[in-house]
PDB file of N, CA, C and O in Angstrom:
ATOM      1  N   UNK K   1      54.562 113.459 179.911  1.00  0.00           N
ATOM      2  CA  UNK K   1      55.992 113.562 179.755  1.00  0.00           C
ATOM      3  C   UNK K   1      56.274 114.121 178.358  1.00  0.00           C
ATOM      4  O   UNK K   1      55.759 113.603 177.373  1.00  0.00           O
ATOM      5  N   UNK K   2      57.077 115.159 178.264  1.00  0.00           N
ATOM      6  CA  UNK K   2      57.421 115.732 176.961  1.00  0.00           C
ATOM      7  C   UNK K   2      58.123 114.705 176.069  1.00  0.00           C
ATOM      8  O   UNK K   2      58.796 113.802 176.550  1.00  0.00           O
ATOM      9  N   UNK K   3      57.957 114.842 174.779  1.00  0.00           N
ATOM     10  CA  UNK K   3      58.495 113.895 173.814  1.00  0.00           C
ATOM     11  C   UNK K   3      59.854 114.361 173.292  1.00  0.00           C
ATOM     12  O   UNK K   3      60.048 114.602 172.116  1.00  0.00           O
ATOM     13  N   UNK K   4      60.836 114.496 174.213  1.00  0.00           N
ATOM     14  CA  UNK K   4      62.180 114.901 173.819  1.00  0.00           C
ATOM     15  C   UNK K   4      62.968 113.725 173.253  1.00  0.00           C
ATOM     16  O   UNK K   4      63.909 113.902 172.507  1.00  0.00           O
ATOM     17  N   UNK K   5      62.607 112.529 173.692  1.00  0.00           N
ATOM     18  CA  UNK K   5      63.367 111.341 173.317  1.00  0.00           C
ATOM     19  C   UNK K   5      62.455 110.391 172.552  1.00  0.00           C
ATOM     20  O   UNK K   5      61.350 110.103 172.970  1.00  0.00           O
ATOM     21  N   UNK K   6      62.930 109.869 171.422  1.00  0.00           N
ATOM     22  CA  UNK K   6      62.113 109.007 170.568  1.00  0.00           C
ATOM     23  C   UNK K   6      62.220 107.520 170.917  1.00  0.00           C
ATOM     24  O   UNK K   6      61.356 106.736 170.536  1.00  0.00           O
ATOM     25  N   UNK K   7      63.262 107.114 171.612  1.00  0.00           N
ATOM     26  CA  UNK K   7      63.454 105.702 171.929  1.00  0.00           C
ATOM     27  C   UNK K   7      62.497 105.284 173.054  1.00  0.00           C
ATOM     28  O   UNK K   7      62.581 105.802 174.170  1.00  0.00           O
ATOM     29  N   UNK K   8      61.590 104.336 172.798  1.00  0.00           N
ATOM     30  CA  UNK K   8      60.596 103.969 173.819  1.00  0.00           C
ATOM     31  C   UNK K   8      61.219 103.364 175.076  1.00  0.00           C
ATOM     32  O   UNK K   8      60.726 103.615 176.175  1.00  0.00           O
ATOM     33  N   UNK K   9      62.296 102.590 174.940  1.00  0.00           N
ATOM     34  CA  UNK K   9      62.927 102.012 176.118  1.00  0.00           C
ATOM     35  C   UNK K   9      63.551 103.104 176.981  1.00  0.00           C
ATOM     36  O   UNK K   9      63.419 103.084 178.210  1.00  0.00           O
ATOM     37  N   UNK K  10      64.224 104.048 176.369  1.00  0.00           N
ATOM     38  CA  UNK K  10      64.804 105.160 177.126  1.00  0.00           C
ATOM     39  C   UNK K  10      63.717 105.982 177.796  1.00  0.00           C
ATOM     40  O   UNK K  10      63.891 106.464 178.920  1.00  0.00           O
ATOM     41  N   UNK K  11      62.566 106.149 177.131  1.00  0.00           N
ATOM     42  CA  UNK K  11      61.449 106.876 177.747  1.00  0.00           C
ATOM     43  C   UNK K  11      60.923 106.131 178.977  1.00  0.00           C
ATOM     44  O   UNK K  11      60.551 106.753 179.971  1.00  0.00           O
ATOM     45  N   UNK K  12      60.949 104.792 178.938  1.00  0.00           N
ATOM     46  CA  UNK K  12      60.557 104.009 180.114  1.00  0.00           C
ATOM     47  C   UNK K  12      61.532 104.231 181.267  1.00  0.00           C
ATOM     48  O   UNK K  12      61.121 104.361 182.427  1.00  0.00           O
ATOM     49  N   UNK K  13      62.823 104.261 180.951  1.00  0.00           N
ATOM     50  CA  UNK K  13      63.833 104.523 181.980  1.00  0.00           C
ATOM     51  C   UNK K  13      63.610 105.902 182.603  1.00  0.00           C
ATOM     52  O   UNK K  13      63.655 106.067 183.826  1.00  0.00           O
ATOM     53  N   UNK K  14      63.365 106.895 181.770  1.00  0.00           N
ATOM     54  CA  UNK K  14      63.141 108.263 182.257  1.00  0.00           C
ATOM     55  C   UNK K  14      61.875 108.319 183.121  1.00  0.00           C
ATOM     56  O   UNK K  14      61.875 108.914 184.201  1.00  0.00           O
ATOM     57  N   UNK K  15      60.806 107.683 182.651  1.00  0.00           N
ATOM     58  CA  UNK K  15      59.544 107.687 183.412  1.00  0.00           C
ATOM     59  C   UNK K  15      59.730 107.012 184.768  1.00  0.00           C
ATOM     60  O   UNK K  15      59.223 107.510 185.784  1.00  0.00           O
ATOM     61  N   UNK K  16      60.451 105.895 184.802  1.00  0.00           N
ATOM     62  CA  UNK K  16      60.711 105.203 186.067  1.00  0.00           C
ATOM     63  C   UNK K  16      61.521 106.094 187.005  1.00  0.00           C
ATOM     64  O   UNK K  16      61.239 106.194 188.193  1.00  0.00           O
ATOM     65  N   UNK K  17      62.538 106.745 186.469  1.00  0.00           N
ATOM     66  CA  UNK K  17      63.368 107.630 187.288  1.00  0.00           C
ATOM     67  C   UNK K  17      62.551 108.799 187.840  1.00  0.00           C
ATOM     68  O   UNK K  17      62.714 109.180 188.997  1.00  0.00           O
ATOM     69  N   UNK K  18      61.663 109.349 187.014  1.00  0.00           N
ATOM     70  CA  UNK K  18      60.826 110.465 187.470  1.00  0.00           C
ATOM     71  C   UNK K  18      59.860 110.010 188.556  1.00  0.00           C
ATOM     72  O   UNK K  18      59.657 110.714 189.548  1.00  0.00           O
ATOM     73  N   UNK K  19      59.279 108.824 188.384  1.00  0.00           N
ATOM     74  CA  UNK K  19      58.289 108.305 189.330  1.00  0.00           C
ATOM     75  C   UNK K  19      58.901 107.975 190.681  1.00  0.00           C
ATOM     76  O   UNK K  19      58.319 108.249 191.721  1.00  0.00           O
ATOM     77  N   UNK K  20      60.102 107.375 190.651  1.00  0.00           N
ATOM     78  CA  UNK K  20      60.717 106.907 191.886  1.00  0.00           C
ATOM     79  C   UNK K  20      61.856 107.795 192.372  1.00  0.00           C
ATOM     80  O   UNK K  20      62.598 107.408 193.276  1.00  0.00           O
ATOM     81  N   UNK K  21      61.999 108.969 191.761  1.00  0.00           N
ATOM     82  CA  UNK K  21      63.036 109.920 192.155  1.00  0.00           C
ATOM     83  C   UNK K  21      64.426 109.275 192.128  1.00  0.00           C
ATOM     84  O   UNK K  21      65.177 109.349 193.094  1.00  0.00           O
ATOM     85  N   UNK K  22      64.735 108.627 190.997  1.00  0.00           N
ATOM     86  CA  UNK K  22      66.006 107.947 190.812  1.00  0.00           C
ATOM     87  C   UNK K  22      66.939 108.773 189.933  1.00  0.00           C
ATOM     88  O   UNK K  22      66.493 109.666 189.226  1.00  0.00           O
ATOM     89  N   UNK K  23      68.209 108.438 189.949  1.00  0.00           N
ATOM     90  CA  UNK K  23      69.200 109.067 189.088  1.00  0.00           C
ATOM     91  C   UNK K  23      69.475 108.152 187.903  1.00  0.00           C
ATOM     92  O   UNK K  23      69.652 106.949 188.075  1.00  0.00           O
ATOM     93  N   UNK K  24      69.521 108.720 186.711  1.00  0.00           N
ATOM     94  CA  UNK K  24      69.808 107.970 185.493  1.00  0.00           C
ATOM     95  C   UNK K  24      71.306 108.054 185.222  1.00  0.00           C
ATOM     96  O   UNK K  24      71.915 109.121 185.330  1.00  0.00           O
ATOM     97  N   UNK K  25      71.889 106.918 184.860  1.00  0.00           N
ATOM     98  CA  UNK K  25      73.298 106.879 184.478  1.00  0.00           C
ATOM     99  C   UNK K  25      73.345 106.593 182.987  1.00  0.00           C
ATOM    100  O   UNK K  25      72.874 105.554 182.535  1.00  0.00           O
ATOM    101  N   UNK K  26      73.878 107.535 182.219  1.00  0.00           N
ATOM    102  CA  UNK K  26      73.953 107.347 180.781  1.00  0.00           C
ATOM    103  C   UNK K  26      74.589 108.541 180.104  1.00  0.00           C
ATOM    104  O   UNK K  26      74.777 109.584 180.710  1.00  0.00           O
ATOM    105  N   UNK K  27      74.895 108.371 178.809  1.00  0.00           N
ATOM    106  CA  UNK K  27      75.560 109.434 178.057  1.00  0.00           C
ATOM    107  C   UNK K  27      74.635 110.112 177.051  1.00  0.00           C
ATOM    108  O   UNK K  27      75.064 110.991 176.329  1.00  0.00           O
ATOM    109  N   UNK K  28      73.386 109.690 176.980  1.00  0.00           N
ATOM    110  CA  UNK K  28      72.467 110.237 175.985  1.00  0.00           C
ATOM    111  C   UNK K  28      72.100 111.677 176.341  1.00  0.00           C
ATOM    112  O   UNK K  28      71.527 111.939 177.391  1.00  0.00           O
ATOM    113  N   UNK K  29      72.418 112.649 175.481  1.00  0.00           N
ATOM    114  CA  UNK K  29      72.137 114.048 175.794  1.00  0.00           C
ATOM    115  C   UNK K  29      70.649 114.353 175.931  1.00  0.00           C
ATOM    116  O   UNK K  29      70.274 115.309 176.605  1.00  0.00           O
ATOM    117  N   UNK K  30      69.786 113.526 175.355  1.00  0.00           N
ATOM    118  CA  UNK K  30      68.336 113.761 175.461  1.00  0.00           C
ATOM    119  C   UNK K  30      67.847 113.584 176.899  1.00  0.00           C
ATOM    120  O   UNK K  30      66.857 114.200 177.296  1.00  0.00           O
ATOM    121  N   UNK K  31      68.533 112.760 177.703  1.00  0.00           N
ATOM    122  CA  UNK K  31      68.128 112.579 179.102  1.00  0.00           C
ATOM    123  C   UNK K  31      68.184 113.895 179.873  1.00  0.00           C
ATOM    124  O   UNK K  31      67.414 114.110 180.794  1.00  0.00           O
ATOM    125  N   UNK K  32      69.104 114.747 179.514  1.00  0.00           N
ATOM    126  CA  UNK K  32      69.281 116.012 180.219  1.00  0.00           C
ATOM    127  C   UNK K  32      68.116 116.973 180.061  1.00  0.00           C
ATOM    128  O   UNK K  32      68.021 117.951 180.797  1.00  0.00           O
ATOM    129  N   UNK K  33      67.213 116.697 179.136  1.00  0.00           N
ATOM    130  CA  UNK K  33      66.061 117.565 178.917  1.00  0.00           C
ATOM    131  C   UNK K  33      64.901 117.243 179.864  1.00  0.00           C
ATOM    132  O   UNK K  33      63.915 117.965 179.902  1.00  0.00           O
ATOM    133  N   UNK K  34      65.023 116.167 180.616  1.00  0.00           N
ATOM    134  CA  UNK K  34      63.968 115.759 181.546  1.00  0.00           C
ATOM    135  C   UNK K  34      64.362 116.100 182.976  1.00  0.00           C
ATOM    136  O   UNK K  34      65.533 116.249 183.287  1.00  0.00           O
ATOM    137  N   UNK K  35      63.372 116.175 183.837  1.00  0.00           N
ATOM    138  CA  UNK K  35      63.591 116.520 185.245  1.00  0.00           C
ATOM    139  C   UNK K  35      63.996 115.277 186.035  1.00  0.00           C
ATOM    140  O   UNK K  35      63.257 114.788 186.887  1.00  0.00           O
ATOM    141  N   UNK K  36      65.165 114.740 185.708  1.00  0.00           N
ATOM    142  CA  UNK K  36      65.711 113.596 186.436  1.00  0.00           C
ATOM    143  C   UNK K  36      67.172 113.887 186.758  1.00  0.00           C
ATOM    144  O   UNK K  36      67.831 114.643 186.054  1.00  0.00           O
ATOM    145  N   UNK K  37      67.645 113.268 187.828  1.00  0.00           N
ATOM    146  CA  UNK K  37      69.064 113.351 188.111  1.00  0.00           C
ATOM    147  C   UNK K  37      69.808 112.580 187.034  1.00  0.00           C
ATOM    148  O   UNK K  37      69.365 111.519 186.606  1.00  0.00           O
ATOM    149  N   UNK K  38      70.925 113.074 186.605  1.00  0.00           N
ATOM    150  CA  UNK K  38      71.672 112.450 185.516  1.00  0.00           C
ATOM    151  C   UNK K  38      73.154 112.425 185.838  1.00  0.00           C
ATOM    152  O   UNK K  38      73.725 113.441 186.235  1.00  0.00           O
ATOM    153  N   UNK K  39      73.771 111.254 185.677  1.00  0.00           N
ATOM    154  CA  UNK K  39      75.200 111.090 185.904  1.00  0.00           C
ATOM    155  C   UNK K  39      75.766 110.359 184.698  1.00  0.00           C
ATOM    156  O   UNK K  39      75.198 109.379 184.222  1.00  0.00           O
ATOM    157  N   UNK K  40      76.876 110.860 184.179  1.00  0.00           N
ATOM    158  CA  UNK K  40      77.603 110.127 183.149  1.00  0.00           C
ATOM    159  C   UNK K  40      79.029 110.607 183.139  1.00  0.00           C
ATOM    160  O   UNK K  40      79.341 111.689 183.593  1.00  0.00           O
ATOM    161  N   UNK K  41      79.895 109.777 182.616  1.00  0.00           N
ATOM    162  CA  UNK K  41      81.311 110.090 182.571  1.00  0.00           C
ATOM    163  C   UNK K  41      81.716 110.264 181.125  1.00  0.00           C
ATOM    164  O   UNK K  41      81.599 109.349 180.321  1.00  0.00           O
ATOM    165  N   UNK K  42      82.212 111.416 180.796  1.00  0.00           N
ATOM    166  CA  UNK K  42      82.664 111.708 179.448  1.00  0.00           C
ATOM    167  C   UNK K  42      84.168 111.458 179.390  1.00  0.00           C
ATOM    168  O   UNK K  42      84.920 111.984 180.205  1.00  0.00           O
ATOM    169  N   UNK K  43      84.618 110.651 178.431  1.00  0.00           N
ATOM    170  CA  UNK K  43      86.034 110.316 178.376  1.00  0.00           C
ATOM    171  C   UNK K  43      86.928 111.531 178.206  1.00  0.00           C
ATOM    172  O   UNK K  43      88.072 111.526 178.609  1.00  0.00           O
ATOM    173  N   UNK K  44      86.409 112.629 177.639  1.00  0.00           N
ATOM    174  CA  UNK K  44      87.212 113.846 177.497  1.00  0.00           C
ATOM    175  C   UNK K  44      87.465 114.513 178.855  1.00  0.00           C
ATOM    176  O   UNK K  44      88.474 115.139 179.052  1.00  0.00           O
ATOM    177  N   UNK K  45      86.508 114.346 179.766  1.00  0.00           N
ATOM    178  CA  UNK K  45      86.659 114.946 181.087  1.00  0.00           C
ATOM    179  C   UNK K  45      87.602 114.134 181.975  1.00  0.00           C
ATOM    180  O   UNK K  45      88.191 114.657 182.892  1.00  0.00           O
ATOM    181  N   UNK K  46      87.734 112.823 181.688  1.00  0.00           N
ATOM    182  CA  UNK K  46      88.549 111.978 182.551  1.00  0.00           C
ATOM    183  C   UNK K  46      89.934 111.738 181.964  1.00  0.00           C
ATOM    184  O   UNK K  46      90.744 111.063 182.591  1.00  0.00           O
ATOM    185  N   UNK K  47      90.175 112.250 180.756  1.00  0.00           N
ATOM    186  CA  UNK K  47      91.472 112.077 180.141  1.00  0.00           C
ATOM    187  C   UNK K  47      91.641 110.734 179.457  1.00  0.00           C
ATOM    188  O   UNK K  47      92.726 110.362 179.080  1.00  0.00           O
ATOM    189  N   UNK K  48      90.535 109.953 179.316  1.00  0.00           N
ATOM    190  CA  UNK K  48      90.622 108.609 178.743  1.00  0.00           C
ATOM    191  C   UNK K  48      90.417 108.548 177.321  1.00  0.00           C
ATOM    192  O   UNK K  48      90.508 108.833 176.311  1.00  0.00           O
TER     193      UNK K  48
END
């Protein structure tokens, strides 16, 4: 797994998502560099 993210817990989340073909929910832009599905809600997009 490429070392795009330095946080070990986040790397575990990414590895689990990659292994089990899961979608990650979060706002961390580093997640977008990995081959995982990613969902997050940006308050600027929702008007909040």
